[in-house]
Amino acid sequence: MNKALNIFFCVCCAFALAQTDEDQAYKKRILETTEVDFLSSYYAQKGDNAAVTGGIGTEELTDATAAIIISIPLNDDDVLTVNTSISAYTSASSSNGNPFDITGASTGRGEDDDDDEDDDDDDDDDHNSGNGNTVGTPWNASTGASKKDTWFSVGVDYAHSSDDRDFSCNASASFATEYDYTSVGFGGGILKQFNQKNTSIGASVHLYLDKWNPIYPTELKSFEEVNGNLTHGFFSGVTLLDQSGNTSTAWQPHNGFQLIQNTERNSYAATFSFSQILSKNAQLSVFVDLLQQKGWLGNPLQRVYFGDVRNYYIGNAASIPVYTSKQNTDVFQLADDIERLPNTRFKIPFGMRLHYYLNENIVFRSYYRHYSDDWGIRSHTAQLEIPIKVASALTLYPSFRYYTQIAATYFRPYEQALSTDKYYTSDYDLSSYSATQLGFGLNYTDIFTKAHIAAFGLKSIDIKFYQYNRNTTFSSYIITAGITLVSD
Amino acid sequence: MMKKATLLVIATLLFGSCAVVKEYEKINLNDPDMALSLKKCDGNLITAHAYREATVGANGGKTGGGCGCN
């Protein structure tokens, strides 16, 4: 496949270079005036296969995101873009990193009288004193600290274009942070146009230096803190149950559970693109990414339960037989381990866009992507969006997207991983499934920017809605809105 | 070998027959909906896909870094 792609690109490049460039158009400013985009979205999902609770349990999550993108023309050729984004989410499954405070029984939340060096101080997920009333369930949200989080990012991009506009380059830097994750990124790219701007070839590279601040399942972190003594710390006064509902102190995480030593996760991406005008009404682009990731590529909060070891619980013994159903409201299974995945991953997504201008009212925007990686995942994505202009300033955007993927080699459903396995995860995002997405949107554009907000004219408004359904219990929707203003 | 040959044939047919479109003929191609780049207002949708699907990249969005996503 890689060799075939290489040949394909060689043909494309040879074609582009063989053409003469006769175009010397007038020099137009890359960006006439400062543009400001206000973007927002609301996302909600539900499902029954939460990874934090080992492949079963509620996946309910909501996320609200707001972003401001400011593009400033520094001169005729250079544009500086600053992108600031903030995202706030509430997640039932993430809250179940610590599921045991559902009744408020864990009155010692946040108390910490030990001297361990791993203190996060404000992390009541990690330091939760249990008692005899401690219960939890994978089917409801708890009040754990990881129930809510805020993701913040800022990115800066500087772009330069040559006088003839046939060549452009850019450099970018970014920073992002959330409760358990920090990222610093750098990138740059070049784009060359040929053949009277009918053909372009681009290449870019991006580097992300990310770091986990690991949050672990409460019982595993607590086990490590008390060196396996189940009468101390969180476990003091807590009754552990075996599969039969009898009191037991035999629970042991896999290999005694050790904290992650290497918390880094670095990503290296190289992107190659080719675009070609096919006719007065059609154009196409092809792009390939080569992505290499190294470091801790799993999520330390996500539990795994082995099928070949005994099960232990905290909570109501009578609910153990219905543990995997939503009838279970008051018992929680202690983790055998967190997910373990290789510390490298190489991904090759290959995408193609073909846009066709049917007439002044209708455009076809099609997209296809093939993806493969060395974890065994294969996927296909196909999308068609058909913008329909119903008035000079108003466009409708119906769309359909189909997605299907083959599971990672290491994926195991609840209780199907084995303690003898080297790698395992019960994250259903890495399972085999297919999904459909229906979308509908509206765009209002006023090229004359007659409406004004302060010193800015209103250029466009976008509102879109997408409904996403997997062929499992998972479904989600997202509403996005965007307003573009331009300075006078 | 067959795959390579097929790709070569497709590439030759697809691009070899393209006539150069002059700037003044690009009015339809310059329609904003014909742009081959990702629309800004779709950025959050792409990010949601990056979190919930095992696949990233080749769409102008995230490529796997900068978040705890897949």
Coordinates of C-alpha atoms in Angstrom, one line a residue:
Chain A
M1 CA 0.0 0.0 0.0
N2 CA 2.8 2.4 0.9
K3 CA 4.6 1.7 -2.3
A4 CA 1.5 2.3 -4.3
L5 CA 0.9 5.6 -2.6
N6 CA 4.5 6.6 -3.4
I7 CA 4.0 5.9 -7.0
F8 CA 0.7 7.7 -7.0
F9 CA 2.3 10.8 -5.6
C10 CA 5.3 10.6 -8.0
V11 CA 2.8 10.6 -10.9
C12 CA 1.0 13.6 -9.4
C13 CA 4.2 15.5 -8.9
A14 CA 5.5 14.8 -12.3
F15 CA 2.3 16.0 -13.8
A16 CA 2.4 19.2 -11.9
L17 CA 6.0 20.0 -12.6
A18 CA 5.6 19.3 -16.3
Q19 CA 3.2 22.2 -16.7
T20 CA 4.5 25.7 -17.4
D21 CA 3.5 28.4 -15.0
E22 CA 2.3 31.4 -17.1
D23 CA 0.2 32.9 -14.5
Q24 CA 1.2 36.3 -13.2
A25 CA -2.0 37.6 -11.6
Y26 CA -2.1 40.9 -9.8
K27 CA -1.1 41.0 -6.2
K28 CA -4.0 40.8 -3.9
R29 CA -3.8 41.1 -0.2
I30 CA -4.0 37.7 1.4
L31 CA -6.4 39.0 4.0
E32 CA -8.0 42.4 3.5
T33 CA -8.9 43.2 7.1
T34 CA -8.8 41.7 10.5
E35 CA -11.3 38.8 10.8
V36 CA -12.7 37.5 14.1
D37 CA -14.5 34.1 14.3
F38 CA -16.6 33.3 17.4
L39 CA -17.1 29.5 17.4
S40 CA -19.1 27.5 19.9
S41 CA -20.5 24.0 20.2
Y42 CA -22.5 21.8 22.6
Y43 CA -21.9 18.1 22.5
A44 CA -23.7 15.3 24.3
Q45 CA -23.3 11.5 24.2
K46 CA -24.7 8.4 25.8
G47 CA -23.9 4.8 25.8
D48 CA -23.4 1.7 27.9
N49 CA -19.7 0.8 27.4
A50 CA -17.7 3.2 29.4
A51 CA -13.9 2.6 29.3
V52 CA -13.3 4.0 32.8
T53 CA -15.5 1.2 34.2
G54 CA -14.0 -1.6 32.1
G55 CA -16.3 -1.6 29.1
I56 CA -19.6 -1.5 30.8
G57 CA -21.4 1.5 32.4
T58 CA -22.7 4.8 31.5
E59 CA -20.9 6.9 28.9
E60 CA -23.0 10.1 29.5
L61 CA -21.0 13.2 28.7
T62 CA -21.7 16.8 27.8
D63 CA -19.2 19.3 26.5
A64 CA -19.5 23.0 25.8
T65 CA -16.8 24.7 23.8
A66 CA -16.1 28.3 22.9
A67 CA -13.4 29.6 20.7
I68 CA -12.2 32.9 19.3
I69 CA -10.0 32.9 16.2
I70 CA -8.5 36.3 15.3
S71 CA -6.8 36.6 11.9
I72 CA -4.7 39.8 11.5
P73 CA -3.2 40.9 8.2
L74 CA 0.3 42.2 9.1
N75 CA 0.9 43.4 5.5
D76 CA -0.1 42.3 2.0
D77 CA 1.7 38.9 2.4
D78 CA 1.6 38.0 6.0
V79 CA -1.2 36.9 8.3
L80 CA -1.0 36.2 12.0
T81 CA -3.8 34.0 13.5
V82 CA -4.4 33.5 17.2
N83 CA -6.8 30.7 18.2
T84 CA -8.0 30.5 21.8
S85 CA -10.4 27.8 22.9
I86 CA -12.0 26.7 26.2
S87 CA -14.0 23.5 26.6
A88 CA -15.9 22.5 29.8
Y89 CA -17.2 19.0 30.1
T90 CA -19.1 16.9 32.6
S91 CA -18.6 13.1 32.3
A92 CA -20.4 10.4 34.2
S93 CA -17.8 7.8 33.2
S94 CA -14.8 9.9 34.2
S95 CA -16.5 10.6 37.5
N96 CA -16.3 6.9 38.1
G97 CA -12.6 7.1 38.4
N98 CA -13.8 7.3 42.0
P99 CA -17.3 5.7 42.0
F100 CA -17.5 5.3 45.7
D101 CA -18.9 8.6 46.8
I102 CA -22.2 8.2 45.2
T103 CA -24.0 8.3 48.5
G104 CA -21.9 10.9 50.1
A105 CA -20.7 8.2 52.4
S106 CA -17.0 8.9 51.8
T107 CA -17.0 11.8 54.2
G108 CA -13.2 11.8 54.2
R109 CA -13.0 13.0 50.6
G110 CA -9.9 15.1 50.1
E111 CA -8.5 14.4 53.6
D112 CA -4.9 13.4 53.3
D113 CA -2.7 12.8 56.2
D114 CA 0.0 10.7 54.6
D115 CA 3.2 12.0 53.3
D116 CA 3.4 10.4 49.9
E117 CA 5.2 12.3 47.2
D118 CA 2.4 11.7 44.7
D119 CA 0.0 14.0 46.4
D120 CA -2.1 16.1 44.1
D121 CA -3.6 17.9 47.1
D122 CA -6.8 18.8 45.3
D123 CA -7.4 15.4 43.9
D124 CA -10.1 13.8 45.9
D125 CA -10.3 11.0 43.3
D126 CA -7.1 9.7 44.8
H127 CA -7.5 10.2 48.5
N128 CA -10.8 9.0 49.5
S129 CA -11.4 7.5 52.9
G130 CA -14.0 4.8 52.6
N131 CA -16.3 3.4 55.2
G132 CA -18.9 0.7 55.6
N133 CA -21.5 2.6 53.6
T134 CA -19.3 3.1 50.6
V135 CA -21.1 2.0 47.4
G136 CA -20.8 2.8 43.8
T137 CA -22.1 1.7 40.4
P138 CA -20.8 1.9 36.8
W139 CA -24.3 3.0 35.8
N140 CA -24.5 6.3 37.5
A141 CA -22.2 9.3 37.8
S142 CA -20.5 9.8 41.1
T143 CA -19.4 13.2 42.5
G144 CA -15.7 12.4 41.9
A145 CA -13.4 15.3 41.0
S146 CA -13.0 14.0 37.5
K147 CA -16.7 14.5 36.8
K148 CA -15.9 17.9 35.5
D149 CA -12.9 19.3 33.7
T150 CA -11.9 22.2 31.6
W151 CA -9.7 22.0 28.5
F152 CA -7.9 25.2 27.5
S153 CA -5.8 25.8 24.4
V154 CA -4.1 28.6 22.6
G155 CA -2.5 28.5 19.2
V156 CA -0.5 31.0 17.1
D157 CA 0.0 30.7 13.4
Y158 CA 2.1 32.9 11.2
A159 CA 1.6 32.5 7.4
H160 CA 3.6 34.1 4.6
S161 CA 2.8 34.2 0.9
S162 CA 5.1 35.0 -2.0
D163 CA 4.4 38.0 -4.2
D164 CA 3.0 35.8 -7.0
R165 CA 1.0 33.8 -4.5
D166 CA 2.4 30.6 -5.8
F167 CA 4.3 29.8 -2.7
S168 CA 3.3 30.1 1.0
C169 CA 4.6 28.8 4.2
N170 CA 3.6 28.9 7.8
A171 CA 4.8 28.2 11.3
S172 CA 2.7 27.5 14.4
A173 CA 2.9 26.8 18.1
S174 CA 0.2 25.7 20.5
F175 CA -0.4 25.0 24.2
A176 CA -3.2 23.0 25.7
T177 CA -4.0 21.9 29.2
E178 CA -6.7 20.0 31.1
Y179 CA -6.8 18.4 34.5
D180 CA -4.7 15.3 33.7
Y181 CA -3.0 16.4 30.5
T182 CA -0.7 19.1 29.2
S183 CA 0.5 19.6 25.6
V184 CA 2.9 21.8 23.8
G185 CA 3.0 21.7 20.0
F186 CA 5.0 23.1 17.1
G187 CA 4.5 22.9 13.4
G188 CA 5.3 24.3 10.0
G189 CA 4.4 23.8 6.4
I190 CA 4.9 24.9 2.8
L191 CA 2.5 25.0 -0.2
K192 CA 3.6 25.4 -3.8
Q193 CA 1.2 26.1 -6.6
F194 CA 1.9 25.3 -10.3
N195 CA 0.2 25.2 -13.6
Q196 CA -1.6 28.6 -13.4
K197 CA -2.7 27.7 -9.9
N198 CA -4.4 24.6 -11.1
T199 CA -2.2 22.3 -9.1
S200 CA -0.7 22.6 -5.6
I201 CA 1.6 20.4 -3.5
G202 CA 2.0 20.9 0.2
A203 CA 3.9 19.4 3.1
S204 CA 3.8 20.1 6.8
V205 CA 5.2 18.7 10.0
H206 CA 3.8 18.9 13.5
L207 CA 5.3 17.9 16.8
Y208 CA 3.3 17.6 20.0
L209 CA 5.1 17.1 23.4
D210 CA 2.4 15.9 25.7
K211 CA 2.4 14.9 29.3
W212 CA -0.1 13.1 31.5
N213 CA -0.8 14.0 35.1
P214 CA -2.2 10.5 35.7
I215 CA -5.4 10.1 37.5
Y216 CA -6.0 6.4 38.5
P217 CA -9.0 4.4 39.5
T218 CA -9.4 5.1 43.2
E219 CA -9.1 1.5 44.4
L220 CA -5.8 1.0 42.5
K221 CA -4.2 4.3 43.6
S222 CA -5.3 3.6 47.2
F223 CA -4.0 0.0 47.0
E224 CA -0.6 1.4 46.0
E225 CA -0.7 4.1 48.7
V226 CA -1.2 1.6 51.5
N227 CA 1.2 -1.0 50.1
G228 CA -1.6 -3.5 49.7
N229 CA -2.8 -3.4 53.3
L230 CA -6.5 -3.6 52.9
T231 CA -7.2 -2.4 56.5
H232 CA -5.6 1.0 55.9
G233 CA -6.4 4.2 54.1
F234 CA -9.3 4.1 51.8
F235 CA -10.0 0.5 52.6
S236 CA -10.3 1.1 56.4
G237 CA -13.7 0.1 57.5
V238 CA -14.7 -0.9 53.9
T239 CA -16.2 -4.3 53.3
L240 CA -14.8 -6.1 50.3
L241 CA -17.0 -8.8 48.7
D242 CA -16.2 -11.8 46.5
Q243 CA -18.3 -13.0 43.7
S244 CA -20.6 -14.9 46.1
G245 CA -21.1 -11.8 48.2
N246 CA -19.0 -13.0 51.1
T247 CA -16.6 -10.8 52.9
S248 CA -13.1 -11.2 51.6
T249 CA -9.7 -9.5 51.7
A250 CA -8.2 -11.5 48.9
W251 CA -8.4 -8.8 46.2
Q252 CA -5.1 -8.0 44.5
P253 CA -4.6 -5.8 41.4
H254 CA -2.6 -7.4 38.6
N255 CA 1.1 -7.5 39.6
G256 CA 0.3 -5.4 42.7
F257 CA -0.2 -2.3 40.6
Q258 CA 2.6 0.2 40.0
L259 CA 2.2 3.9 39.1
I260 CA 3.1 4.9 35.6
Q261 CA 6.8 6.0 35.4
N262 CA 6.9 7.5 31.9
T263 CA 4.0 10.0 31.7
E264 CA 5.1 11.5 28.4
R265 CA 3.2 11.1 25.1
N266 CA 4.9 12.6 22.0
S267 CA 3.3 12.8 18.6
Y268 CA 5.1 13.4 15.3
A269 CA 3.1 14.1 12.2
A270 CA 4.1 14.7 8.6
T271 CA 1.4 15.6 6.1
F272 CA 1.6 15.6 2.3
S273 CA -1.1 17.1 0.2
F274 CA -1.9 17.4 -3.5
S275 CA -4.7 19.3 -5.1
Q276 CA -5.8 19.6 -8.7
I277 CA -8.4 21.5 -10.6
L278 CA -10.1 19.0 -12.8
S279 CA -12.4 21.4 -14.7
K280 CA -14.2 24.7 -14.4
N281 CA -16.5 22.9 -12.0
A282 CA -14.5 20.3 -10.2
Q283 CA -11.5 20.0 -8.0
L284 CA -9.8 17.3 -6.0
S285 CA -7.3 17.0 -3.2
V286 CA -5.5 14.0 -1.8
F287 CA -3.6 14.0 1.5
V288 CA -1.6 11.5 3.5
D289 CA -0.5 11.8 7.1
L290 CA 2.3 9.8 8.6
L291 CA 1.8 9.8 12.4
Q292 CA 4.1 8.4 15.0
Q293 CA 3.3 8.4 18.7
K294 CA 5.5 7.4 21.5
G295 CA 5.0 7.2 25.3
W296 CA 2.1 6.3 27.5
L297 CA -0.6 5.8 24.8
G298 CA -3.3 4.4 27.1
N299 CA -5.5 6.3 29.5
P300 CA -4.5 5.6 33.2
L301 CA -8.1 6.1 34.3
Q302 CA -9.5 3.3 32.3
R303 CA -10.1 0.0 34.1
V304 CA -9.7 -3.5 32.8
Y305 CA -11.3 -6.7 34.3
F306 CA -9.7 -10.1 33.6
G307 CA -11.8 -13.1 32.8
D308 CA -9.3 -15.5 34.4
V309 CA -9.2 -14.0 37.9
R310 CA -11.7 -13.8 40.7
N311 CA -13.9 -10.7 41.0
Y312 CA -14.2 -8.5 44.1
Y313 CA -16.7 -5.8 44.9
I314 CA -17.6 -3.0 47.2
G315 CA -21.2 -2.3 48.0
N316 CA -24.4 -4.3 48.1
A317 CA -23.9 -8.0 47.7
A318 CA -27.4 -8.5 46.5
S319 CA -26.6 -6.5 43.4
I320 CA -23.6 -8.5 42.3
P321 CA -25.7 -10.9 40.1
V322 CA -27.1 -7.9 38.1
Y323 CA -23.7 -6.1 38.0
T324 CA -23.7 -5.6 34.2
S325 CA -27.3 -4.3 34.1
K326 CA -28.7 -0.9 34.9
Q327 CA -30.5 -2.5 37.8
N328 CA -27.2 -2.3 39.6
T329 CA -27.3 0.9 41.6
D330 CA -25.1 0.1 44.5
V331 CA -22.2 -2.3 43.9
F332 CA -18.9 -1.7 42.1
Q333 CA -16.3 -4.2 40.9
L334 CA -12.7 -3.5 41.9
A335 CA -10.3 -3.2 39.0
D336 CA -7.8 -5.8 38.0
D337 CA -5.7 -3.3 36.2
I338 CA -5.7 -0.2 34.1
E339 CA -5.5 -0.5 30.3
R340 CA -2.1 -1.4 28.9
L341 CA -1.1 -0.5 25.4
P342 CA 2.1 -0.5 23.4
N343 CA 4.2 2.6 23.8
T344 CA 4.4 3.3 20.1
R345 CA 1.8 3.6 17.4
F346 CA 2.2 4.4 13.8
K347 CA -0.8 5.7 11.8
I348 CA -1.3 6.2 8.1
P349 CA -4.6 8.0 7.2
F350 CA -5.1 8.7 3.5
G351 CA -7.8 11.1 2.5
M352 CA -9.4 12.5 -0.6
R353 CA -11.8 15.3 -1.3
L354 CA -13.7 15.8 -4.5
H355 CA -15.9 18.9 -4.9
Y356 CA -18.2 19.5 -7.8
Y357 CA -20.1 22.6 -8.7
L358 CA -23.3 21.5 -10.2
N359 CA -24.9 24.9 -10.7
E360 CA -25.2 28.2 -8.9
N361 CA -27.5 26.6 -6.3
I362 CA -25.9 23.2 -5.6
V363 CA -22.4 22.0 -4.8
F364 CA -21.3 18.4 -4.0
R365 CA -18.6 18.0 -1.4
S366 CA -17.4 14.5 -1.0
Y367 CA -14.8 13.0 1.2
Y368 CA -13.2 9.6 1.7
R369 CA -10.6 8.4 4.1
H370 CA -8.8 5.1 4.6
Y371 CA -6.9 4.6 7.9
S372 CA -4.6 2.0 9.2
D373 CA -2.2 1.7 12.1
D374 CA 0.1 -0.9 13.6
W375 CA -2.4 -1.6 16.4
G376 CA -4.5 -3.5 13.9
I377 CA -7.1 -0.8 13.4
R378 CA -8.5 -0.3 9.9
S379 CA -11.2 2.2 9.1
H380 CA -13.1 3.8 6.2
T381 CA -14.8 7.2 6.3
A382 CA -17.1 8.4 3.6
Q383 CA -19.0 11.7 3.7
L384 CA -21.2 13.7 1.4
E385 CA -22.3 17.3 2.0
I386 CA -24.5 19.1 -0.5
P387 CA -24.7 22.9 0.1
I388 CA -27.9 24.2 -1.4
K389 CA -28.2 27.9 -1.9
V390 CA -31.9 28.8 -1.3
A391 CA -31.3 32.6 -1.4
S392 CA -28.4 34.9 -2.3
A393 CA -27.3 35.0 1.3
L394 CA -28.7 31.7 2.7
T395 CA -27.3 28.2 2.1
L396 CA -28.5 24.9 3.6
Y397 CA -26.0 22.1 4.4
P398 CA -27.5 18.6 4.5
S399 CA -24.8 16.0 5.0
F400 CA -24.4 12.2 5.6
R401 CA -21.3 10.5 6.9
Y402 CA -20.6 6.8 7.2
Y403 CA -17.7 5.4 9.3
T404 CA -16.6 1.9 10.0
Q405 CA -13.6 0.5 11.9
I406 CA -12.0 -2.8 12.7
A407 CA -10.9 -3.2 16.4
A408 CA -7.4 -2.8 17.8
T409 CA -5.7 -6.1 18.3
Y410 CA -5.7 -5.4 22.0
F411 CA -9.3 -4.6 22.5
R412 CA -11.2 -7.0 24.8
P413 CA -14.8 -6.5 26.1
Y414 CA -15.6 -6.5 29.8
E415 CA -14.1 -9.6 31.5
Q416 CA -12.6 -11.0 28.4
A417 CA -9.0 -9.8 28.8
L418 CA -6.7 -12.4 30.3
S419 CA -4.1 -11.7 33.0
T420 CA -1.5 -13.4 30.8
D421 CA -2.0 -10.8 28.0
K422 CA 0.7 -8.2 27.6
Y423 CA -1.6 -5.5 26.2
Y424 CA -5.3 -5.0 26.8
T425 CA -8.0 -2.3 26.8
S426 CA -11.8 -2.3 27.1
D427 CA -12.2 1.1 25.5
Y428 CA -15.0 0.7 23.0
D429 CA -13.6 3.6 20.9
L430 CA -11.0 1.0 19.9
S431 CA -13.6 -1.7 19.2
S432 CA -15.1 -2.8 15.9
Y433 CA -18.2 -0.8 15.0
S434 CA -19.8 1.3 12.3
A435 CA -21.5 4.6 12.7
T436 CA -23.7 6.9 10.7
Q437 CA -24.0 10.7 11.0
L438 CA -26.7 12.9 9.7
G439 CA -26.2 16.6 9.6
F440 CA -28.0 19.8 8.7
G441 CA -26.8 23.3 8.8
L442 CA -27.5 26.9 7.8
N443 CA -25.2 29.6 6.6
Y444 CA -26.0 33.2 6.3
T445 CA -23.4 35.3 4.4
D446 CA -23.5 39.1 3.9
I447 CA -20.7 40.0 1.6
F448 CA -21.4 43.7 2.2
T449 CA -21.2 43.3 6.0
K450 CA -24.1 45.7 6.5
A451 CA -24.9 44.7 10.0
H452 CA -22.4 45.9 12.6
I453 CA -21.1 45.0 16.0
A454 CA -18.9 47.8 17.3
A455 CA -16.2 48.3 14.7
F456 CA -16.8 45.0 13.0
G457 CA -19.2 44.1 10.2
L458 CA -21.0 40.8 10.3
K459 CA -19.8 38.6 7.5
S460 CA -21.4 35.3 8.1
I461 CA -23.3 33.1 10.6
D462 CA -23.2 29.3 10.6
I463 CA -25.4 26.9 12.6
K464 CA -25.1 23.1 12.3
F465 CA -26.5 20.1 13.9
Y466 CA -25.2 16.5 13.6
Q467 CA -26.7 13.3 15.0
Y468 CA -24.2 10.4 15.3
N469 CA -25.3 6.8 15.9
R470 CA -23.1 3.7 16.3
N471 CA -24.4 0.2 15.7
T472 CA -24.0 -0.2 19.5
T473 CA -25.6 1.6 22.3
F474 CA -23.6 4.7 21.7
S475 CA -25.1 7.9 20.2
S476 CA -24.2 11.5 20.3
Y477 CA -25.1 14.9 18.9
I478 CA -23.4 18.2 18.5
I479 CA -24.6 21.7 17.8
T480 CA -22.1 24.1 16.4
A481 CA -22.4 27.8 15.8
G482 CA -20.0 30.3 14.3
I483 CA -20.0 34.0 13.6
T484 CA -17.5 35.7 11.4
L485 CA -16.8 39.5 11.8
V486 CA -14.5 41.7 9.8
S487 CA -13.1 45.0 10.8
D488 CA -14.3 48.1 8.9
Chain B
M1 CA 1.5 -5.2 -8.8
M2 CA -2.1 -5.0 -9.9
K3 CA -2.8 -2.3 -7.4
K4 CA 0.2 -0.2 -8.6
A5 CA -0.9 -0.6 -12.2
T6 CA -4.5 0.3 -11.3
L7 CA -3.3 3.4 -9.5
L8 CA -1.1 4.5 -12.3
V9 CA -3.9 4.1 -14.8
I10 CA -6.3 6.1 -12.6
A11 CA -3.8 8.8 -12.0
T12 CA -3.0 9.1 -15.7
L13 CA -6.6 9.2 -16.7
L14 CA -7.6 11.6 -14.0
F15 CA -4.8 14.1 -14.3
G16 CA -3.6 13.6 -17.8
S17 CA -6.8 14.8 -19.3
C18 CA -7.1 18.0 -17.2
A19 CA -7.3 21.2 -19.2
V20 CA -5.8 24.2 -17.5
V21 CA -8.4 26.4 -16.1
K22 CA -7.6 30.1 -16.4
E23 CA -8.0 32.5 -13.5
Y24 CA -11.0 34.2 -15.2
E25 CA -12.7 30.8 -15.6
K26 CA -12.5 30.0 -11.9
I27 CA -15.6 31.8 -10.8
N28 CA -17.4 28.5 -9.9
L29 CA -14.2 27.1 -8.3
N30 CA -13.9 30.2 -6.1
D31 CA -17.3 29.6 -4.6
P32 CA -16.7 29.3 -0.8
D33 CA -18.4 25.9 -0.7
M34 CA -15.9 24.6 -3.2
A35 CA -12.9 25.3 -0.9
L36 CA -10.9 22.1 -0.2
S37 CA -9.9 23.1 3.2
L38 CA -11.7 22.4 6.5
K39 CA -14.3 25.0 7.4
K40 CA -13.7 26.7 10.7
C41 CA -17.2 26.0 12.0
D42 CA -16.6 22.2 11.5
G43 CA -13.5 22.2 13.7
N44 CA -15.3 21.1 16.9
L45 CA -17.1 18.3 15.0
I46 CA -13.7 17.0 13.8
T47 CA -12.4 17.1 17.3
A48 CA -15.4 15.1 18.6
H49 CA -14.7 12.4 16.0
A50 CA -11.0 12.4 17.1
Y51 CA -12.1 11.6 20.7
R52 CA -14.7 9.0 19.9
E53 CA -13.1 7.2 16.9
A54 CA -9.9 5.3 16.7
T55 CA -9.1 7.2 13.5
V56 CA -7.5 10.7 13.2
G57 CA -5.8 12.7 10.5
A58 CA -6.2 13.3 6.8
N59 CA -9.0 15.7 7.4
G60 CA -7.3 18.9 8.4
G61 CA -8.1 18.4 12.0
K62 CA -6.3 16.8 14.9
T63 CA -3.6 14.3 14.2
G64 CA -3.4 12.6 17.6
G65 CA -1.5 15.1 19.8
G66 CA -2.7 17.9 22.0
C67 CA -5.4 16.0 23.8
G68 CA -6.0 12.8 25.6
C69 CA -7.9 11.4 22.6
N70 CA -7.1 8.4 20.5

